[in-house]
PDB file of C-alpha atoms in Angstrom:
ATOM      1  CA  GLY A 266      18.822  26.312 -15.042  1.00  0.00           C
ATOM      2  CA  ASN A 267      15.579  24.398 -15.303  1.00  0.00           C
ATOM      3  CA  SER A 268      12.919  24.608 -12.619  1.00  0.00           C
ATOM      4  CA  VAL A 269       9.298  23.604 -12.077  1.00  0.00           C
ATOM      5  CA  THR A 270       6.884  25.309  -9.702  1.00  0.00           C
ATOM      6  CA  GLN A 271       3.697  23.561  -8.629  1.00  0.00           C
ATOM      7  CA  MET A 272       0.839  24.845  -6.556  1.00  0.00           C
ATOM      8  CA  GLU A 273       1.276  23.852  -2.961  1.00  0.00           C
ATOM      9  CA  GLY A 274      -0.953  21.237  -1.447  1.00  0.00           C
ATOM     10  CA  PRO A 275      -2.524  19.461   0.054  1.00  0.00           C
ATOM     11  CA  VAL A 276      -5.669  19.727  -2.036  1.00  0.00           C
ATOM     12  CA  THR A 277      -8.873  18.180  -0.709  1.00  0.00           C
ATOM     13  CA  LEU A 278     -11.929  17.849  -2.952  1.00  0.00           C
ATOM     14  CA  SER A 279     -15.252  16.103  -2.888  1.00  0.00           C
ATOM     15  CA  GLU A 280     -15.972  13.401  -5.436  1.00  0.00           C
ATOM     16  CA  GLU A 281     -17.067  14.782  -8.831  1.00  0.00           C
ATOM     17  CA  ALA A 282     -15.470  18.181  -8.183  1.00  0.00           C
ATOM     18  CA  PHE A 283     -13.341  19.945 -10.795  1.00  0.00           C
ATOM     19  CA  LEU A 284      -9.590  19.722 -10.327  1.00  0.00           C
ATOM     20  CA  THR A 285      -6.853  22.124 -11.359  1.00  0.00           C
ATOM     21  CA  ILE A 286      -3.242  21.770 -10.266  1.00  0.00           C
ATOM     22  CA  ASN A 287      -1.101  24.627 -11.511  1.00  0.00           C
ATOM     23  CA  CYS A 288       2.379  24.085 -12.915  1.00  0.00           C
ATOM     24  CA  THR A 289       4.751  26.644 -14.377  1.00  0.00           C
ATOM     25  CA  TYR A 290       8.285  26.119 -15.570  1.00  0.00           C
ATOM     26  CA  THR A 291      11.559  27.752 -16.484  1.00  0.00           C
ATOM     27  CA  ALA A 292      13.725  25.996 -19.038  1.00  0.00           C
ATOM     28  CA  THR A 293      16.302  26.475 -21.742  1.00  0.00           C
ATOM     29  CA  GLY A 294      15.298  25.468 -25.228  1.00  0.00           C
ATOM     30  CA  TYR A 295      12.068  23.626 -25.891  1.00  0.00           C
ATOM     31  CA  PRO A 296      11.289  21.235 -23.057  1.00  0.00           C
ATOM     32  CA  SER A 297       9.043  18.205 -22.992  1.00  0.00           C
ATOM     33  CA  LEU A 298       6.527  18.404 -20.150  1.00  0.00           C
ATOM     34  CA  PHE A 299       5.132  15.598 -18.030  1.00  0.00           C
ATOM     35  CA  TRP A 300       2.698  14.854 -15.258  1.00  0.00           C
ATOM     36  CA  TYR A 301       3.526  11.869 -13.075  1.00  0.00           C
ATOM     37  CA  VAL A 302       1.257  10.343 -10.426  1.00  0.00           C
ATOM     38  CA  GLN A 303       2.317   8.505  -7.291  1.00  0.00           C
ATOM     39  CA  TYR A 304      -0.297   6.367  -5.580  1.00  0.00           C
ATOM     40  CA  PRO A 305       0.239   5.514  -1.912  1.00  0.00           C
ATOM     41  CA  GLY A 306       3.150   3.142  -1.407  1.00  0.00           C
ATOM     42  CA  GLU A 307       4.045   3.017  -5.092  1.00  0.00           C
ATOM     43  CA  GLY A 308       6.569   4.500  -7.494  1.00  0.00           C
ATOM     44  CA  LEU A 309       5.811   7.232 -10.002  1.00  0.00           C
ATOM     45  CA  GLN A 310       3.814   6.497 -13.136  1.00  0.00           C
ATOM     46  CA  LEU A 311       3.553   8.669 -16.194  1.00  0.00           C
ATOM     47  CA  LEU A 312       0.081  10.204 -16.374  1.00  0.00           C
ATOM     48  CA  LEU A 313       0.431  12.310 -19.510  1.00  0.00           C
ATOM     49  CA  LYS A 314       2.934  14.307 -21.507  1.00  0.00           C
ATOM     50  CA  ALA A 315       3.304  16.975 -24.175  1.00  0.00           C
ATOM     51  CA  THR A 316       6.400  17.480 -26.266  1.00  0.00           C
ATOM     52  CA  LYS A 317       5.731  20.766 -28.064  1.00  0.00           C
ATOM     53  CA  ALA A 318       3.836  24.012 -27.676  1.00  0.00           C
ATOM     54  CA  ASP A 319       0.030  23.797 -27.868  1.00  0.00           C
ATOM     55  CA  ASP A 320       0.081  19.999 -27.530  1.00  0.00           C
ATOM     56  CA  LYS A 321      -2.537  18.622 -25.183  1.00  0.00           C
ATOM     57  CA  GLY A 322      -1.721  15.500 -23.204  1.00  0.00           C
ATOM     58  CA  SER A 323      -4.617  13.442 -21.861  1.00  0.00           C
ATOM     59  CA  ASN A 324      -5.161  10.201 -19.984  1.00  0.00           C
ATOM     60  CA  LYS A 325      -7.755   8.761 -17.562  1.00  0.00           C
ATOM     61  CA  GLY A 326      -9.852  11.930 -17.826  1.00  0.00           C
ATOM     62  CA  PHE A 327      -6.906  14.189 -16.956  1.00  0.00           C
ATOM     63  CA  GLU A 328      -5.563  16.692 -19.434  1.00  0.00           C
ATOM     64  CA  ALA A 329      -2.927  19.403 -19.642  1.00  0.00           C
ATOM     65  CA  THR A 330      -2.007  21.827 -22.414  1.00  0.00           C
ATOM     66  CA  TYR A 331       1.553  22.966 -23.118  1.00  0.00           C
ATOM     67  CA  ARG A 332       1.358  26.778 -23.075  1.00  0.00           C
ATOM     68  CA  LYS A 333       4.639  28.270 -24.225  1.00  0.00           C
ATOM     69  CA  GLU A 334       3.468  31.878 -23.895  1.00  0.00           C
ATOM     70  CA  THR A 335       2.680  31.447 -20.190  1.00  0.00           C
ATOM     71  CA  THR A 336       5.264  28.663 -19.579  1.00  0.00           C
ATOM     72  CA  SER A 337       2.548  26.584 -17.980  1.00  0.00           C
ATOM     73  CA  PHE A 338       1.257  23.005 -18.025  1.00  0.00           C
ATOM     74  CA  HIS A 339      -1.720  22.972 -15.671  1.00  0.00           C
ATOM     75  CA  LEU A 340      -3.363  19.635 -14.878  1.00  0.00           C
ATOM     76  CA  GLU A 341      -7.172  19.469 -15.033  1.00  0.00           C
ATOM     77  CA  LYS A 342      -9.906  16.901 -14.574  1.00  0.00           C
ATOM     78  CA  GLY A 343     -13.595  17.611 -14.842  1.00  0.00           C
ATOM     79  CA  SER A 344     -14.848  15.157 -12.221  1.00  0.00           C
ATOM     80  CA  VAL A 345     -12.459  13.570  -9.733  1.00  0.00           C
ATOM     81  CA  GLN A 346     -12.953  10.202  -8.094  1.00  0.00           C
ATOM     82  CA  VAL A 347     -11.802   8.821  -4.751  1.00  0.00           C
ATOM     83  CA  SER A 348      -9.362   6.627  -6.681  1.00  0.00           C
ATOM     84  CA  ASP A 349      -7.596   9.769  -7.970  1.00  0.00           C
ATOM     85  CA  SER A 350      -6.219  10.431  -4.479  1.00  0.00           C
ATOM     86  CA  ALA A 351      -2.449  10.520  -4.969  1.00  0.00           C
ATOM     87  CA  VAL A 352       0.543  12.830  -5.237  1.00  0.00           C
ATOM     88  CA  TYR A 353       0.918  14.553  -8.606  1.00  0.00           C
ATOM     89  CA  PHE A 354       4.267  15.747  -9.937  1.00  0.00           C
ATOM     90  CA  CYS A 355       4.866  18.117 -12.805  1.00  0.00           C
ATOM     91  CA  ALA A 356       8.210  17.596 -14.560  1.00  0.00           C
ATOM     92  CA  LEU A 357      10.192  18.715 -17.564  1.00  0.00           C
ATOM     93  CA  ARG A 358      13.034  17.446 -19.687  1.00  0.00           C
ATOM     94  CA  SER A 359      14.890  20.050 -21.690  1.00  0.00           C
ATOM     95  CA  GLY A 360      16.592  19.466 -25.030  1.00  0.00           C
ATOM     96  CA  SER A 361      19.018  16.568 -25.133  1.00  0.00           C
ATOM     97  CA  ALA A 362      19.169  16.227 -21.358  1.00  0.00           C
ATOM     98  CA  ARG A 363      17.952  12.938 -19.975  1.00  0.00           C
ATOM     99  CA  GLN A 364      17.390  14.310 -16.499  1.00  0.00           C
ATOM    100  CA  LEU A 365      13.857  15.073 -15.401  1.00  0.00           C
ATOM    101  CA  THR A 366      13.372  18.189 -13.294  1.00  0.00           C
ATOM    102  CA  PHE A 367      10.458  17.765 -10.897  1.00  0.00           C
ATOM    103  CA  GLY A 368       8.159  20.093  -9.057  1.00  0.00           C
ATOM    104  CA  SER A 369       7.646  19.557  -5.345  1.00  0.00           C
ATOM    105  CA  GLY A 370       4.475  17.502  -5.797  1.00  0.00           C
ATOM    106  CA  THR A 371       0.849  18.156  -4.885  1.00  0.00           C
ATOM    107  CA  GLN A 372      -1.042  15.813  -2.579  1.00  0.00           C
ATOM    108  CA  LEU A 373      -4.644  15.324  -3.717  1.00  0.00           C
ATOM    109  CA  THR A 374      -7.262  13.762  -1.457  1.00  0.00           C
ATOM    110  CA  VAL A 375     -10.742  13.095  -2.838  1.00  0.00           C
ATOM    111  CA  LEU A 376     -13.473  12.485  -0.292  1.00  0.00           C
ATOM    112  CA  PRO A 377     -16.585  10.399  -1.036  1.00  0.00           C
TER     113      PRO A 377
ATOM    114  CA  GLU B  25       6.606  -7.732 -17.780  1.00  0.00           C
ATOM    115  CA  ALA B  26       8.624  -4.557 -18.349  1.00  0.00           C
ATOM    116  CA  GLN B  27       9.720  -3.213 -15.008  1.00  0.00           C
ATOM    117  CA  VAL B  28      12.293  -1.597 -12.768  1.00  0.00           C
ATOM    118  CA  THR B  29      12.941  -3.474  -9.539  1.00  0.00           C
ATOM    119  CA  GLN B  30      14.629  -2.241  -6.392  1.00  0.00           C
ATOM    120  CA  ASN B  31      15.792  -4.049  -3.271  1.00  0.00           C
ATOM    121  CA  PRO B  32      15.300  -3.764  -0.432  1.00  0.00           C
ATOM    122  CA  ARG B  33      11.980  -1.932  -0.267  1.00  0.00           C
ATOM    123  CA  TYR B  34      12.529  -0.927   3.352  1.00  0.00           C
ATOM    124  CA  LEU B  35      15.778  -0.584   5.281  1.00  0.00           C
ATOM    125  CA  ILE B  36      16.622   0.677   8.742  1.00  0.00           C
ATOM    126  CA  THR B  37      20.314   1.027   9.475  1.00  0.00           C
ATOM    127  CA  VAL B  38      22.735   2.907  11.708  1.00  0.00           C
ATOM    128  CA  THR B  39      25.124   5.743  10.978  1.00  0.00           C
ATOM    129  CA  GLY B  40      28.296   4.632   9.241  1.00  0.00           C
ATOM    130  CA  LYS B  41      27.243   1.129   8.220  1.00  0.00           C
ATOM    131  CA  LYS B  42      27.800   0.716   4.480  1.00  0.00           C
ATOM    132  CA  LEU B  43      24.787  -0.300   2.440  1.00  0.00           C
ATOM    133  CA  THR B  44      23.814  -0.949  -1.167  1.00  0.00           C
ATOM    134  CA  VAL B  45      20.419  -0.559  -2.776  1.00  0.00           C
ATOM    135  CA  THR B  46      20.097  -2.568  -5.947  1.00  0.00           C
ATOM    136  CA  CYS B  47      18.242  -1.532  -9.089  1.00  0.00           C
ATOM    137  CA  SER B  48      17.563  -3.626 -12.159  1.00  0.00           C
ATOM    138  CA  GLN B  49      15.587  -3.033 -15.362  1.00  0.00           C
ATOM    139  CA  ASN B  50      14.574  -5.537 -18.045  1.00  0.00           C
ATOM    140  CA  MET B  51      13.793  -3.079 -20.856  1.00  0.00           C
ATOM    141  CA  ASN B  52      17.326  -2.756 -22.266  1.00  0.00           C
ATOM    142  CA  HIS B  53      17.307   0.969 -21.472  1.00  0.00           C
ATOM    143  CA  GLU B  54      20.543   2.890 -21.828  1.00  0.00           C
ATOM    144  CA  TYR B  55      19.745   5.608 -19.326  1.00  0.00           C
ATOM    145  CA  MET B  56      19.302   4.944 -15.612  1.00  0.00           C
ATOM    146  CA  SER B  57      19.172   7.281 -12.653  1.00  0.00           C
ATOM    147  CA  TRP B  58      18.640   7.531  -8.922  1.00  0.00           C
ATOM    148  CA  TYR B  59      16.411  10.057  -7.184  1.00  0.00           C
ATOM    149  CA  ARG B  60      15.617  10.840  -3.603  1.00  0.00           C
ATOM    150  CA  GLN B  61      12.205  12.120  -2.578  1.00  0.00           C
ATOM    151  CA  ASP B  62      11.825  14.384   0.426  1.00  0.00           C
ATOM    152  CA  PRO B  63       8.709  16.233   1.637  1.00  0.00           C
ATOM    153  CA  GLY B  64       8.314  19.616  -0.025  1.00  0.00           C
ATOM    154  CA  LEU B  65      11.306  19.059  -2.303  1.00  0.00           C
ATOM    155  CA  GLY B  66       9.904  16.701  -4.888  1.00  0.00           C
ATOM    156  CA  LEU B  67      12.385  14.334  -6.500  1.00  0.00           C
ATOM    157  CA  ARG B  68      16.016  15.289  -6.824  1.00  0.00           C
ATOM    158  CA  GLN B  69      18.453  13.394  -8.975  1.00  0.00           C
ATOM    159  CA  ILE B  70      21.452  11.842  -7.210  1.00  0.00           C
ATOM    160  CA  TYR B  71      23.377  10.161 -10.043  1.00  0.00           C
ATOM    161  CA  TYR B  72      22.668   9.043 -13.554  1.00  0.00           C
ATOM    162  CA  SER B  73      24.221   6.755 -16.125  1.00  0.00           C
ATOM    163  CA  MET B  74      23.968   7.090 -19.890  1.00  0.00           C
ATOM    164  CA  ASN B  75      25.302   3.592 -20.527  1.00  0.00           C
ATOM    165  CA  VAL B  76      27.634   0.915 -19.208  1.00  0.00           C
ATOM    166  CA  GLU B  77      30.646   2.422 -17.424  1.00  0.00           C
ATOM    167  CA  VAL B  78      29.301   5.972 -17.983  1.00  0.00           C
ATOM    168  CA  THR B  79      28.030   7.703 -14.843  1.00  0.00           C
ATOM    169  CA  ASP B  80      27.710  11.301 -13.749  1.00  0.00           C
ATOM    170  CA  LYS B  81      26.551  13.393 -10.820  1.00  0.00           C
ATOM    171  CA  GLY B  82      23.048  14.729 -10.550  1.00  0.00           C
ATOM    172  CA  ASP B  83      21.904  17.531  -8.286  1.00  0.00           C
ATOM    173  CA  VAL B  84      22.593  15.938  -4.878  1.00  0.00           C
ATOM    174  CA  PRO B  85      25.471  13.409  -5.243  1.00  0.00           C
ATOM    175  CA  GLU B  86      27.273  13.995  -1.926  1.00  0.00           C
ATOM    176  CA  GLY B  87      27.489  10.848   0.201  1.00  0.00           C
ATOM    177  CA  TYR B  88      26.533   8.462  -2.612  1.00  0.00           C
ATOM    178  CA  LYS B  89      28.301   6.273  -5.145  1.00  0.00           C
ATOM    179  CA  VAL B  90      27.030   4.310  -8.115  1.00  0.00           C
ATOM    180  CA  SER B  91      28.366   1.838 -10.623  1.00  0.00           C
ATOM    181  CA  ARG B  92      27.179   0.588 -14.012  1.00  0.00           C
ATOM    182  CA  LYS B  93      29.007  -2.602 -14.882  1.00  0.00           C
ATOM    183  CA  GLU B  94      26.055  -4.114 -16.707  1.00  0.00           C
ATOM    184  CA  LYS B  95      23.344  -2.426 -18.709  1.00  0.00           C
ATOM    185  CA  ARG B  96      20.503  -3.759 -16.596  1.00  0.00           C
ATOM    186  CA  ASN B  97      21.897  -2.962 -13.112  1.00  0.00           C
ATOM    187  CA  PHE B  98      22.597   0.352 -11.409  1.00  0.00           C
ATOM    188  CA  PRO B  99      23.271  -0.043  -7.670  1.00  0.00           C
ATOM    189  CA  LEU B 100      23.330   2.892  -5.262  1.00  0.00           C
ATOM    190  CA  ILE B 101      26.013   2.712  -2.589  1.00  0.00           C
ATOM    191  CA  LEU B 102      26.120   4.614   0.681  1.00  0.00           C
ATOM    192  CA  GLU B 103      29.629   4.117   2.055  1.00  0.00           C
ATOM    193  CA  SER B 104      28.941   5.809   5.396  1.00  0.00           C
ATOM    194  CA  PRO B 105      25.261   6.625   5.759  1.00  0.00           C
ATOM    195  CA  SER B 106      24.184   9.573   7.883  1.00  0.00           C
ATOM    196  CA  PRO B 107      20.755  10.545   9.255  1.00  0.00           C
ATOM    197  CA  ASN B 108      20.304  13.238   6.583  1.00  0.00           C
ATOM    198  CA  GLN B 109      20.204  10.439   4.010  1.00  0.00           C
ATOM    199  CA  THR B 110      16.978   9.166   5.505  1.00  0.00           C
ATOM    200  CA  SER B 111      14.674   9.409   2.522  1.00  0.00           C
ATOM    201  CA  LEU B 112      12.621   7.590  -0.091  1.00  0.00           C
ATOM    202  CA  TYR B 113      14.788   6.512  -3.029  1.00  0.00           C
ATOM    203  CA  PHE B 114      13.683   5.766  -6.569  1.00  0.00           C
ATOM    204  CA  CYS B 115      15.542   4.194  -9.424  1.00  0.00           C
ATOM    205  CA  ALA B 116      14.401   5.024 -12.950  1.00  0.00           C
ATOM    206  CA  SER B 117      15.272   4.117 -16.519  1.00  0.00           C
ATOM    207  CA  ASN B 118      14.412   5.270 -20.014  1.00  0.00           C
ATOM    208  CA  PRO B 119      15.663   4.601 -23.523  1.00  0.00           C
ATOM    209  CA  TRP B 120      18.047   6.949 -25.223  1.00  0.00           C
ATOM    210  CA  GLY B 121      16.437   9.081 -27.890  1.00  0.00           C
ATOM    211  CA  GLN B 122      14.041  11.999 -27.976  1.00  0.00           C
ATOM    212  CA  GLY B 123      13.368  14.025 -24.853  1.00  0.00           C
ATOM    213  CA  GLY B 124       9.742  12.992 -24.764  1.00  0.00           C
ATOM    214  CA  ASN B 125      10.536   9.421 -23.770  1.00  0.00           C
ATOM    215  CA  GLU B 126       8.832   8.211 -20.638  1.00  0.00           C
ATOM    216  CA  GLN B 127      10.974   7.476 -17.608  1.00  0.00           C
ATOM    217  CA  PHE B 128      10.031   4.243 -15.799  1.00  0.00           C
ATOM    218  CA  PHE B 129      10.312   4.197 -12.030  1.00  0.00           C
ATOM    219  CA  GLY B 130      10.938   1.443  -9.541  1.00  0.00           C
ATOM    220  CA  PRO B 131       8.664   0.996  -6.499  1.00  0.00           C
ATOM    221  CA  GLY B 132      10.965   2.888  -4.140  1.00  0.00           C
ATOM    222  CA  THR B 133      13.214   2.083  -1.175  1.00  0.00           C
ATOM    223  CA  ARG B 134      12.427   3.710   2.135  1.00  0.00           C
ATOM    224  CA  LEU B 135      15.704   4.171   4.019  1.00  0.00           C
ATOM    225  CA  THR B 136      15.990   5.214   7.659  1.00  0.00           C
ATOM    226  CA  VAL B 137      19.434   5.991   9.080  1.00  0.00           C
ATOM    227  CA  LEU B 138      19.529   6.142  12.875  1.00  0.00           C
TER     228      LEU B 138
END
């Protein structure tokens, strides 16, 4: 079956630090990959996505590249801000399935 | 404004007292689903619906029921809640089509079962 493994948190960084949150997956077929963000007290919002190998998704300074050879979709940002403090979820959808399979989430706290 | 709404946002109840959490979307999406979010486990799908009168079990359906009588509404029913159903619940919807479609989430319902 499908599964997503994320690096365990929590992650605490200082403002302007470099961020990497690792995500690897197992899936049948050719999945679409997503990063969702959950700000405190809110629902999940799509941050970025990639639908085929070597695609790079990007949004709000975050980016992630779909690496089929390493089955990875690591999230990166060059300079984090306090407002980036949130929980980040890696997810996949495989083939014709409509279900999203989520990782366990990574709590990010950015200190001023 | 395109959105998924859930009610109530917060609910404290007692074991065995039936409850319903409502979910509604105004985007004419075919696909709707319910997730529960628990620490360290991420989001796990409870039930989903591919269209009106079409529902199916997700990964953790035990203790839950759903119905899809109208396209826009997808209520989650707990006939006899138990403390292990204390969780944060999210409703989501997305259009039918390619797998890359974004799933839109409601704001969440925090349920405590005493």
